[in-house]
C-alpha positions as CSV (number, residue, x, y, z in Angstrom):
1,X,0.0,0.0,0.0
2,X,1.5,3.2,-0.8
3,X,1.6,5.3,2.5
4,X,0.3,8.9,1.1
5,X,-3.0,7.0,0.3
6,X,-3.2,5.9,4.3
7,X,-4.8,8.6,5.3
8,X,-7.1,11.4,3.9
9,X,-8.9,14.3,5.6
10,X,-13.1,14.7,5.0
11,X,-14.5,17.5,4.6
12,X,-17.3,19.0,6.7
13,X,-20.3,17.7,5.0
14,X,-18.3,14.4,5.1
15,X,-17.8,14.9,8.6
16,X,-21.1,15.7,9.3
17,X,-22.3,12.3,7.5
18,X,-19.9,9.9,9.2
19,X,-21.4,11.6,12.6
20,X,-25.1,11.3,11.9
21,X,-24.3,7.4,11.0
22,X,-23.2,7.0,14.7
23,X,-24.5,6.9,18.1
24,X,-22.3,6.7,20.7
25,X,-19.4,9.5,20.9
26,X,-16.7,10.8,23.9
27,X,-17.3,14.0,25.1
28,X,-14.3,15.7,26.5
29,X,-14.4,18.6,29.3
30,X,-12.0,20.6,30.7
31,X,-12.6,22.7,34.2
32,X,-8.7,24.0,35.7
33,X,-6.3,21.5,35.6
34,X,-8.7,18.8,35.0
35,X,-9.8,17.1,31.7
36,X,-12.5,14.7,32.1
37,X,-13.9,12.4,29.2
38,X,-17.6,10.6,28.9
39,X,-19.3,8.5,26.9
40,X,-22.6,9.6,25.3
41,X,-25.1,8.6,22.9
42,X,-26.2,11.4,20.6
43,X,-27.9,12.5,17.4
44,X,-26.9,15.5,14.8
45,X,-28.8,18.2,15.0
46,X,-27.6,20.6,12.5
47,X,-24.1,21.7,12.5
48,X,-24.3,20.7,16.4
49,X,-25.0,17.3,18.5
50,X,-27.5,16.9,21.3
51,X,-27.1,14.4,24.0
52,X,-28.6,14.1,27.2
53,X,-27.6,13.6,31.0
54,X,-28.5,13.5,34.3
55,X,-27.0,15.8,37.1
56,X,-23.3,15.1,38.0
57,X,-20.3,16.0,36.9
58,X,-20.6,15.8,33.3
59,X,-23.5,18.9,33.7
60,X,-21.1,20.8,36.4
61,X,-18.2,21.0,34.7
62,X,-19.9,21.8,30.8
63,X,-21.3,25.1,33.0
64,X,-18.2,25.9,34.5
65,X,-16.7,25.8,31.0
66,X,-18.5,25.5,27.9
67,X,-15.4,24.8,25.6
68,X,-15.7,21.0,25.5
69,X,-14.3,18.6,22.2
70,X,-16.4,15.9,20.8
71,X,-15.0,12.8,19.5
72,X,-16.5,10.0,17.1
73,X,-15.0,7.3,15.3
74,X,-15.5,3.8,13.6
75,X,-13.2,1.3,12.9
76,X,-12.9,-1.9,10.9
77,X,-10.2,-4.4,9.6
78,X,-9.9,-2.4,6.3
79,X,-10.3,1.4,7.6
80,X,-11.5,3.5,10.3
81,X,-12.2,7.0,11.2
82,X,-12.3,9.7,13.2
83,X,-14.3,12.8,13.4
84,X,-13.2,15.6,16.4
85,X,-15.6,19.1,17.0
86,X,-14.1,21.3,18.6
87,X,-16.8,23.6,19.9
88,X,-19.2,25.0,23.3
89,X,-21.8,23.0,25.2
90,X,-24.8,24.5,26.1
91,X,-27.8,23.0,28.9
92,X,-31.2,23.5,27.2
93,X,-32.9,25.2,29.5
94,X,-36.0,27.0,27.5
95,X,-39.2,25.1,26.9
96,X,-38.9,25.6,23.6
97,X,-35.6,23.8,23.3
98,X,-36.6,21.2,25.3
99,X,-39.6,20.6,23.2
100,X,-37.4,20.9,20.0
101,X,-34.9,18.3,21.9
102,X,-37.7,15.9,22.6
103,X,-39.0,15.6,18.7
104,X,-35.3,14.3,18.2
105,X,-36.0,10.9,19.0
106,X,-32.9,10.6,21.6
107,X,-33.4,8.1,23.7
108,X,-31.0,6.9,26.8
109,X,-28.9,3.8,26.3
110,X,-29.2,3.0,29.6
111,X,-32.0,2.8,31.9
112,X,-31.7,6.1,34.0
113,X,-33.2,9.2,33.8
114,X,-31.4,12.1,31.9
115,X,-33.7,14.8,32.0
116,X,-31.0,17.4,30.7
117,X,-30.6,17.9,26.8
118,X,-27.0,19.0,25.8
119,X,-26.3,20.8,22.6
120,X,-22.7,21.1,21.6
121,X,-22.4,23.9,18.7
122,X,-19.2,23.2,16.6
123,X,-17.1,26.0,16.4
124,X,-15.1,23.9,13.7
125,X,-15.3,20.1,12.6
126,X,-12.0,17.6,11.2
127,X,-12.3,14.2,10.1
128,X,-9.9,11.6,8.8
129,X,-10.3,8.2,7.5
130,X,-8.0,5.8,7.5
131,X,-6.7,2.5,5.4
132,X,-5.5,0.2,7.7
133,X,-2.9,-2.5,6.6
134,X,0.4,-3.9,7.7
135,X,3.4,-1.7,8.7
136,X,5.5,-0.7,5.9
137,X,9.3,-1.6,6.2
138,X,10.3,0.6,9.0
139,X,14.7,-0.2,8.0
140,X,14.4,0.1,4.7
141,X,14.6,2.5,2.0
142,X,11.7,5.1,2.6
143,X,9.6,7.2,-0.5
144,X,9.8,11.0,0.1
């Protein structure tokens, strides 16, 4: 396999397609010194995902600072992906939003009440995909 074709950046609407086709994504806060990740089923809204949680942590530190990353990605024996937004959290906190959050169709994966709705609002979006296959000949001769 020739290495340049290893990897290749998507665009946004590619981006945007490889996140709707998923569920399950790592959101990553960060309040001081301390970066926290989570896992969390979603759904695309938009150009932003909604998720939804209970109160803890996750909900406390996403309102101490809204700058959180979001982190989806696939992977098989022939490729894999990853998609990253980079972007601000916001509680949904109007009845309007709510009611817009409910038509969504997001439902927990678990059986615990979440009875916060989530949106994170990308501020910007990057994707890569990825051929996987065996490690080229690290000792020999290298193309530049």
């Amino acid at each position: 396999m020739d290495t340049s074709d290893a990897v290749s950046f998507l665009d946004d609407r590619q981006c945007w397609q490889r996140l709707a086709e998923q569920e399950l994504g790592r959101l990553v806060t960060h309040v001081g010194a301390v970066l926290d990740i989570f896992p969390v089923n979603y759904i695309v809204d938009g150009d932003s995902v909604v998720f939804r949680t209970a109160e803890g942590s996750k909900l406390t530190e996403l309102t101490i600072n809204d700058d959180v990353l979001f982190e989806v990605d696939e992977y098989s024996d022939a490729d894999a992906w990853s998609v990253v937004i980079r972007g601000h959290a916001q509680r949904l906190t109007t009845a309007d939003e709510v009611r817009a959050a409910d038509e969504l169709g997001l439902r927990p994966w678990i059986p615990t009440v979440k009875y916060n709705y989530v949106r994170v609002r990308a501020a910007s979006v990057s994707g890569r995909d990825f051929r996987r296959g065996p490690e080229p000949d690290r000792y020999g001769v290298q193309q530049y």
